[in-house]
Short mmCIF file of C-alpha atoms in Angstrom, two decimals:
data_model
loop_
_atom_site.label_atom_id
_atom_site.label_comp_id
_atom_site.label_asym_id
_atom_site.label_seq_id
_atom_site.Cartn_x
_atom_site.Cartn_y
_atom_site.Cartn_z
CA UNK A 50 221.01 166.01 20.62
CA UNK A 51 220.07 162.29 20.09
CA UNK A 52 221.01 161.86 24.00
CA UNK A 53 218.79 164.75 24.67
CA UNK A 54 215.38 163.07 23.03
CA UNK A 55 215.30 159.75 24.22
CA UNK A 56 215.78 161.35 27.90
CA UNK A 57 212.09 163.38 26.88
CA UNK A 58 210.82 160.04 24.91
CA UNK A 59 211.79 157.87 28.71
CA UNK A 60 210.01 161.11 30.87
CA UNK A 61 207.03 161.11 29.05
CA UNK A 62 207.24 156.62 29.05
CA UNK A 63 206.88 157.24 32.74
CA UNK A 64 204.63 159.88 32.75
CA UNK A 65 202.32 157.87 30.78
CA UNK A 66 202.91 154.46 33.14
CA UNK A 67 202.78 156.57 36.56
CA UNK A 68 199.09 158.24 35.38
CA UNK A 69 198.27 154.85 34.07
CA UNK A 70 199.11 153.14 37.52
CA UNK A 71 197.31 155.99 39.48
CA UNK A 72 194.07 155.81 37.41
CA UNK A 73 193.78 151.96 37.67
CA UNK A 74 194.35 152.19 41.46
CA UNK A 75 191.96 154.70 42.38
CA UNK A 76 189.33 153.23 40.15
CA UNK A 77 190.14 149.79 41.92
CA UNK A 78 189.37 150.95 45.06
CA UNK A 79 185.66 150.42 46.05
CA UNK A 80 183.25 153.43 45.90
CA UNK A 81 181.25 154.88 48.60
CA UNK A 82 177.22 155.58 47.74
CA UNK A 83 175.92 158.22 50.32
CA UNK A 84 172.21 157.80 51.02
CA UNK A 85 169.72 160.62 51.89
CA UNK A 86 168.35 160.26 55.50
CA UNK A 87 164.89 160.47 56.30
CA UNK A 88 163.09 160.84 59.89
CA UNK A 89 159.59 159.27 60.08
CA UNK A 90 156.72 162.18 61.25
CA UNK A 91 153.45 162.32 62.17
CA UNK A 92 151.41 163.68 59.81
CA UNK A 93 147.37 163.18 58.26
CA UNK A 94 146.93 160.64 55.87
CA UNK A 95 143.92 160.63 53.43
CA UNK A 96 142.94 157.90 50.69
CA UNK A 97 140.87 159.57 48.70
CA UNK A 98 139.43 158.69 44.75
CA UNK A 99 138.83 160.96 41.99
CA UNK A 100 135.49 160.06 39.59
CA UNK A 101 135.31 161.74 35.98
CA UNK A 102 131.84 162.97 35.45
CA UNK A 103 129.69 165.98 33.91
CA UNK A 104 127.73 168.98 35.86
CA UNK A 105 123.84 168.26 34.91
CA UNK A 106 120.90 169.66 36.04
CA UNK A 107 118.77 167.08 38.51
CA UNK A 108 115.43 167.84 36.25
CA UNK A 109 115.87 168.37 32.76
CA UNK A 110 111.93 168.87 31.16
CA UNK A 111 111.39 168.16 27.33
CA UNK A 112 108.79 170.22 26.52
CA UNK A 113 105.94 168.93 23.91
CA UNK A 114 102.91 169.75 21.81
CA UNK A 115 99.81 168.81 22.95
CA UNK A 116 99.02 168.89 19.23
CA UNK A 117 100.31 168.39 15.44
CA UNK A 118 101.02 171.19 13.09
CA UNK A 119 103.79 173.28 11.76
CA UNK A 120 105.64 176.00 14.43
CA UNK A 121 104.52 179.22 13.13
CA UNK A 122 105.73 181.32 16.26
CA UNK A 123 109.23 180.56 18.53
CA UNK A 124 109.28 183.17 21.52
CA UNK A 125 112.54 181.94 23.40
CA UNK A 126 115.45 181.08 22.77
CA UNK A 127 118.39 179.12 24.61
CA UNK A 128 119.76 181.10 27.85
CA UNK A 129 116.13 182.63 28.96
CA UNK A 130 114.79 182.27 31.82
CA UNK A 131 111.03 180.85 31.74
CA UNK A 132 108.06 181.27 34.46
CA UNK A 133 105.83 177.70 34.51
CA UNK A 134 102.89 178.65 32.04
CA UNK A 135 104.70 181.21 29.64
CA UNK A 136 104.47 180.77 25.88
CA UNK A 137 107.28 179.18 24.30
CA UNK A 138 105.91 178.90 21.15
CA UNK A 139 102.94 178.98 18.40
CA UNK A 140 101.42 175.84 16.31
CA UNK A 141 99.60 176.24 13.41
CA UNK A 142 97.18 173.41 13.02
CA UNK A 143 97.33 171.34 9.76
CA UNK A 144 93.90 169.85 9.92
CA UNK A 145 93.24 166.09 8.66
CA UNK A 146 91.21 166.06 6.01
CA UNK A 147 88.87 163.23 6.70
CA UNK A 148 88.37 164.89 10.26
CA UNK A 149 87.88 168.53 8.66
CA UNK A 150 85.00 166.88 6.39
CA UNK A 151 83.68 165.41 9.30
CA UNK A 152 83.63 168.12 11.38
CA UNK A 153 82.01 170.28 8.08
CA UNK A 154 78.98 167.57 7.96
CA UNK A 155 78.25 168.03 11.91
CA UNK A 156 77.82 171.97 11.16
CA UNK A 157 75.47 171.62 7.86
CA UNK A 158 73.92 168.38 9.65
CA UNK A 159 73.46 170.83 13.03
CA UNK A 160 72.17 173.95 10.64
CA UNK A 161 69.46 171.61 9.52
CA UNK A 162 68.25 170.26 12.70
CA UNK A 163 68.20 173.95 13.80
CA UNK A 164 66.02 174.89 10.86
CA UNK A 165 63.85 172.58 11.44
CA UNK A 166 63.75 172.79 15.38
CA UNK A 167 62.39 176.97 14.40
CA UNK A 168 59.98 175.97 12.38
CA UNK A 169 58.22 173.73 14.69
CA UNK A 170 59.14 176.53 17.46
CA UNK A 171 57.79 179.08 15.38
CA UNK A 172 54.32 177.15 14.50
CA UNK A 173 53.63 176.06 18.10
CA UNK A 174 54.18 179.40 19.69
CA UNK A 175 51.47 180.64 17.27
CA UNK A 176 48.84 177.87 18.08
CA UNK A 177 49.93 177.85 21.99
CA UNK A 178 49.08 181.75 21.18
CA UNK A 179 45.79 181.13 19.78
CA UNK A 180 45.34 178.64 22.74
CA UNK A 181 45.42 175.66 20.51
CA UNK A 182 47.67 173.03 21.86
CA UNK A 183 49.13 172.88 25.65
CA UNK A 184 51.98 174.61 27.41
CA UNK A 185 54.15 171.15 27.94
CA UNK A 186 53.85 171.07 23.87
CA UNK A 187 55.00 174.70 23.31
CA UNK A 188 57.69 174.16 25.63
CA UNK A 189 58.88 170.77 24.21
CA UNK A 190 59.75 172.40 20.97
CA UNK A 191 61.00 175.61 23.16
CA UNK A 192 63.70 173.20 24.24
CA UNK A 193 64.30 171.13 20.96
CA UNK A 194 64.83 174.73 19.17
CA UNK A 195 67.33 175.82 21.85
CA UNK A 196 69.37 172.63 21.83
CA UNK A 197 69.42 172.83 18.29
CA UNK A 198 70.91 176.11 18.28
CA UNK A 199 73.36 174.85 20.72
CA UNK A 200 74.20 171.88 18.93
CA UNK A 201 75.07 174.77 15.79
CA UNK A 202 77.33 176.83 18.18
CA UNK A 203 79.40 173.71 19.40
CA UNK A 204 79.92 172.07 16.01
CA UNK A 205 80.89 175.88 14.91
CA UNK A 206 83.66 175.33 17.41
CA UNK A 207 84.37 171.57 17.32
CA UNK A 208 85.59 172.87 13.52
CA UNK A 209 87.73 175.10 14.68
CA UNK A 210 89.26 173.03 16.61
CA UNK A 211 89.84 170.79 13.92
CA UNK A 212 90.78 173.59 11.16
CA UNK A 213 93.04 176.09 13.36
CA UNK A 214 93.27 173.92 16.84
CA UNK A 215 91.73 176.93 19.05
CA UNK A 216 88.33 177.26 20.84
CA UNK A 217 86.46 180.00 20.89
CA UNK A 218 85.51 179.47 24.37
CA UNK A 219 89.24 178.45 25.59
CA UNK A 220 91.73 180.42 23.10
CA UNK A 221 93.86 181.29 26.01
CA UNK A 222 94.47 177.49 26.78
CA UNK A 223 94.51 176.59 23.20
CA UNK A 224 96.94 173.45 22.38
CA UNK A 225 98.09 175.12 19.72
CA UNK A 226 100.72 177.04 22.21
CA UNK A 227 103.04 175.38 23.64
CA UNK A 228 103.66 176.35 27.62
CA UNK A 229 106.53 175.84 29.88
CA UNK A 230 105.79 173.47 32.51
CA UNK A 231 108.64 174.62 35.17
CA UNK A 232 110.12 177.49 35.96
CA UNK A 233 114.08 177.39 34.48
CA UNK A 234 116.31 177.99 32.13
CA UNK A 235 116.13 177.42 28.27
CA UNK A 236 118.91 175.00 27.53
CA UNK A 237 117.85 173.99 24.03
CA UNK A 238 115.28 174.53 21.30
CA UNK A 239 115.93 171.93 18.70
CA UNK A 240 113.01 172.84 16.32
CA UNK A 241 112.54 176.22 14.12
CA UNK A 242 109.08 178.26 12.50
CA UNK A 243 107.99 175.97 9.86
CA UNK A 244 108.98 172.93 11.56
CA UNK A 245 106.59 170.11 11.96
CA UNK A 246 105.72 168.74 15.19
CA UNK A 247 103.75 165.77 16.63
CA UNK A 248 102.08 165.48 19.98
CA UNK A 249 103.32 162.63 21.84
CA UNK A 250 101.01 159.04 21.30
CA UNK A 251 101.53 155.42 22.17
CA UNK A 252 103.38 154.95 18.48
CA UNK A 253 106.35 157.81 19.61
CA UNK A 254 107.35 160.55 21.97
CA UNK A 255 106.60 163.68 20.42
CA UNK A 256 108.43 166.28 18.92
CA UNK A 257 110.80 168.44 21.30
CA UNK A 258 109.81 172.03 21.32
CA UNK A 259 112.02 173.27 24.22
CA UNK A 260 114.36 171.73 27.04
CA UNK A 261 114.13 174.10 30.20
CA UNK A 262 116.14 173.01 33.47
CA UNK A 263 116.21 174.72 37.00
CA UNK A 264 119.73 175.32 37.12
CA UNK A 265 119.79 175.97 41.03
CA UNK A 266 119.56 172.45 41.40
CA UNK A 267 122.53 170.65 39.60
CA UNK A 268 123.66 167.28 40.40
CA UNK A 269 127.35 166.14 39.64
CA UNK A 270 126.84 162.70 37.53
CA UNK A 271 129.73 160.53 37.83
CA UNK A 272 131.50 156.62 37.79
CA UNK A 273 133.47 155.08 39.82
CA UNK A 274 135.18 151.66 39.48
CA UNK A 275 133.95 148.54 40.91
CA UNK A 276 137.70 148.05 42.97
CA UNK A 277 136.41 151.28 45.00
CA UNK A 278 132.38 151.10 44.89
CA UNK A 279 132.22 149.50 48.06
CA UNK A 280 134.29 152.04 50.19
CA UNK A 281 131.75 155.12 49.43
CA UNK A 282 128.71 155.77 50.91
CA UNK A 283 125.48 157.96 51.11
CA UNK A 284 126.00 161.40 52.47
CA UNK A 285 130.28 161.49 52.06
CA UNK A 286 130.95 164.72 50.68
CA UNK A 287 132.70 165.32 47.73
CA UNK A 288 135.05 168.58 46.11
CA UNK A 289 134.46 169.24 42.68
CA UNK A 290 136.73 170.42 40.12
CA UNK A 291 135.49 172.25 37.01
CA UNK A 292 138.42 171.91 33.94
CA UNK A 293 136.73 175.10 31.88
CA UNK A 294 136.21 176.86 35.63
CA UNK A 295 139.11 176.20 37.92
CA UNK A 296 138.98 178.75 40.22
CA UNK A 297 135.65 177.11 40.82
CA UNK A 298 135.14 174.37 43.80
CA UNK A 299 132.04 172.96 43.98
CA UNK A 300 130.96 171.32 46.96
CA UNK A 301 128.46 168.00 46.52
CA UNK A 302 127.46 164.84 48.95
CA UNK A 303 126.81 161.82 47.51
CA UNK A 304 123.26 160.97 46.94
CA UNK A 305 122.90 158.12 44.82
CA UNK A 306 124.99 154.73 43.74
CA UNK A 307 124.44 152.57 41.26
CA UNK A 308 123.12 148.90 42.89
CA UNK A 309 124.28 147.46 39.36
CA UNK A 310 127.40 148.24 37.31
CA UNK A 311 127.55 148.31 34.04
CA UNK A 312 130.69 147.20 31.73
CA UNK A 313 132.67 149.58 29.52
CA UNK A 314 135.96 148.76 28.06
CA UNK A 315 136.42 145.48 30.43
CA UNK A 316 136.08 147.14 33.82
CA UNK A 317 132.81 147.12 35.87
CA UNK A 318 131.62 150.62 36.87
CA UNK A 319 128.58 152.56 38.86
CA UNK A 320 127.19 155.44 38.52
CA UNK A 321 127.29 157.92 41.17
CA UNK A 322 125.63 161.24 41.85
CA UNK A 323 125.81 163.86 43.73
CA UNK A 324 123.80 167.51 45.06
CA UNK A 325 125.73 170.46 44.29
CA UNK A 326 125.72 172.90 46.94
CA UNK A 327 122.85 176.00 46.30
CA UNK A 328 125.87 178.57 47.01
CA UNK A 329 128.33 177.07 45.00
CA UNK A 330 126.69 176.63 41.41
CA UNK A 331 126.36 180.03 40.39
CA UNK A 332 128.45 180.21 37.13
CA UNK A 333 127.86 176.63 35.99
CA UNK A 334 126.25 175.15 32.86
CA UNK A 335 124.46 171.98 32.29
CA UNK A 336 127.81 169.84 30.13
CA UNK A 337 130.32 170.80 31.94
CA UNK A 338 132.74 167.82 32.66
CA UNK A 339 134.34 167.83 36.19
CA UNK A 340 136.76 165.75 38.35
CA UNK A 341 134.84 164.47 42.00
CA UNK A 342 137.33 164.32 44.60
CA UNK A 343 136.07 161.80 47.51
CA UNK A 344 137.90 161.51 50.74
CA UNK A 345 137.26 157.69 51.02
CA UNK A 346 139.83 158.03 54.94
CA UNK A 347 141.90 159.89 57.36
CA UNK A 348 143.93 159.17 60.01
CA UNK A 349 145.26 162.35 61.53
CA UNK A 350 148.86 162.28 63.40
CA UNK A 351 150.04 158.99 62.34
CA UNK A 352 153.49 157.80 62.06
CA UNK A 353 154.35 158.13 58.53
CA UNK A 354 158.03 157.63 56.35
CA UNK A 355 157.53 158.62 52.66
CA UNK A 356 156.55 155.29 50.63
CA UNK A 357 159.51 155.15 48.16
CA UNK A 358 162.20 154.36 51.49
CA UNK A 359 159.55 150.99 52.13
CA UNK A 360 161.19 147.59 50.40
CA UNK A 361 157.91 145.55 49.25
CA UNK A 362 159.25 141.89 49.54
CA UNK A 363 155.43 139.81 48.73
CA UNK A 364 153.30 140.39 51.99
CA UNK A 365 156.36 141.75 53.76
CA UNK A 366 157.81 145.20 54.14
CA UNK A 367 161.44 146.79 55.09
CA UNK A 368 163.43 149.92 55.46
CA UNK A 369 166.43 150.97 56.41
CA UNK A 370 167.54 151.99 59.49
CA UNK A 371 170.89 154.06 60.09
CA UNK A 372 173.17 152.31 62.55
CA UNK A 373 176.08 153.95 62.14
CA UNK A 374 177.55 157.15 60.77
CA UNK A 375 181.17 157.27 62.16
CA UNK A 376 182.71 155.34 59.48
CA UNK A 377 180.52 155.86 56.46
CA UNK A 378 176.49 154.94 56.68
CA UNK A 379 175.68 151.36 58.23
CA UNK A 380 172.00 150.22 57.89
CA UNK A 381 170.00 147.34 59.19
CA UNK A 382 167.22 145.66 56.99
CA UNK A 383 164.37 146.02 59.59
CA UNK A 384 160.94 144.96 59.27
CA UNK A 385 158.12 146.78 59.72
CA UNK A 386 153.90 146.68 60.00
CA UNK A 387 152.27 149.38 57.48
CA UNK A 388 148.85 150.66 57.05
CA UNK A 389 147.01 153.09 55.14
CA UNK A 390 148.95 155.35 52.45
CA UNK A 391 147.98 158.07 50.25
CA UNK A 392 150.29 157.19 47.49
CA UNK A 393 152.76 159.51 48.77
CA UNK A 394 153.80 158.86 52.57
CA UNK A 395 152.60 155.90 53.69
CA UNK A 396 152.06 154.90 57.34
CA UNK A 397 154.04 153.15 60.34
CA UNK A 398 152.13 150.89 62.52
CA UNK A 399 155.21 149.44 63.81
CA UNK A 400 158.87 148.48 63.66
CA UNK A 401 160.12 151.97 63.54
CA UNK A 402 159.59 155.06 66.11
CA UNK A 403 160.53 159.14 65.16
CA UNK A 404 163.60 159.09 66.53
CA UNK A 405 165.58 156.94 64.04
CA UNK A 406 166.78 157.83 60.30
CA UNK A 407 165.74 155.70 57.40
CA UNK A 408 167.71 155.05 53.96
CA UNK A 409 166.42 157.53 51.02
CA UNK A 410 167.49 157.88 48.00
CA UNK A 411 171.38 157.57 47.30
CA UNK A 412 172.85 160.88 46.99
CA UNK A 413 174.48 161.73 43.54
CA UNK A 414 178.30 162.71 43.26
#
């Protein structure tokens, strides 16, 4: 029995030492890394840019009183659609109360002059009656009493004007309602009834009643980095992508760039914009922000390899060409003159023609 185990305890020894010497020699023995082959094609290669930006509207109006008071009447509201002249809204005139008493003393000071204009009117038409003085004097105090009564009818309405802001004689055109100046939409009305208002002066701008836009003519609005100012140009077209509207694409062409950059977070940037195509803005609103696409070149049909099989060695650049297959891959380290790339294939300008395979990526077991 004792013979018996140590002839298991010596198989198992050898076992053991045969696996062991197996394992050591086939991990001694050098591997082989298969590499993916790659033919250079001719395809289209385009450099293009992409420029963050917002949709806007190319004229955006702030509408504002032509006088101050308190809104007593708001007829739109954001979303309508406006015709140039419509009423937006109502002022109610708050008058100053040094210009109120002034206007007050023109009436009772006009009311006087008027009184006294009659009675002299009055008195001479009875003597020119009686044939006592001439015609010229009648009709000198003919004319005094009619531009006295005159004078009472205008300061009548230059204190309305100052107490409710509306003229008899113009209440149609009265200041006191505020118009639209274009025909658009109503983006914004940032003021409520019984808010005050101020017309615009030399001191401030006036109080906003109503923003109105045409929004059939948007611009895209846009920056672009200094590195890539200089390769754009008037009149390159542009594909827009909307993030809230992406079945949307928005053509544009470039209308405008910045002569001067300006600075933000270290980098130097312009600002670019762009025309919208008529047909392609329906469904757009002034804010949203959108992606510009620019197709800065093209070269169509050029040799091309994809640009991860390209060794960068400083101003330099390699691949790998297949040599032989026979017995396992054999490549040659051959140089090569690139050009253009669009971050994914990049292209051959020589070196290399389509009829040889290049070194990829190595093939996993």
């Amino acid at each position: 029995m004792k013979k018996f185990f140590k002839i298991v305890l010596w198989v198992v020894i050898a076992i053991v030492f045969i696996g062991t010497f197996v394992f050591l020699f086939l991990n001694s023995k050098p591997k082989v890394t298969t590499y993916a082959l790659v033919s250079p094609t001719d395809t289209s290669i385009e450099r293009t840019t992409v420029l963050t930006g917002k949709i806007e509207p190319r004229d955006e109006i702030d509408i504002k009183p032509q006088i101050s008071g308190i809104i007593s009447e708001i007829n739109v509201e954001p979303g309508d659609m406006v015709h140039a002249g419509d009423v937006i809204a109502r002022i109610k005139v708050i008058p100053e109360a040094s210009s109120l008493s002034s206007a007050q003393s023109r009436v009772e000071n006009a009311k006087i002059a008027l009184e006294d204009a009659t009675a002299k009117y009055e008195r001479n038409k009875t003597l020119f009656d009686k044939k006592i003085i001439s015609r010229e004097e009648f009709e000198t105090s003919e004319t005094s009493w009619k531009q006295a009564a005159r004078e009472v009818d205008a300061a009548n309405d230059a204190y309305m004007i100052v107490r409710d802001g509306v003229s008899k004689y113009n209440a149609s055109e009265s200041n006191t309602m505020v118009r639209a100046t274009i025909d658009g939409l109503i983006l914004d009305v940032p003021v409520k009834v019984g808010s005050s208002v101020i017309q615009a002066n030399t001191f401030n701008d006036g109080t906003t009643v109503a923003t109105i836009a045409d929004m059939n003519n948007l611009i895209f609005k846009g920056k672009v980095d200094e590195t890539e100012v200089g390769l754009l140009a008037m009149g390159m077209p542009m594909t827009i992508a909307v993030g809230a509207l992406p079945e949307l694409s928005p053509k544009a062409v470039i209308e405008y760039i910045a002569p001067k950059g300006v600075e933000e977070n270290g980098a130097n940037t312009f600002e670019i914009k762009a025309a919208l195509d008529i047909d392609s803005v329906s469904g757009l609103r002034a804010g949203y922000s959108a992606n510009a696409t620019v197709i800065l070149s093209r070269l169509d049909k050029v040799l091309t390899v994809p640009e991860g099989v390209v060794e960068f060695a400083g101003d330099s650049t390699f691949v790998y060409v297949l040599t032989d297959s026979t017995s396992g891959q054999q490549f040659e380290r051959r140089p090569i003159m690139t050009g253009s790339s669009d971050g994914i294939n990049i292209e051959v300008k020589e070196g290399i023609d389509s009829l040889v395979k290049v070194r990829g990526d190595a093939i996993k077991d």
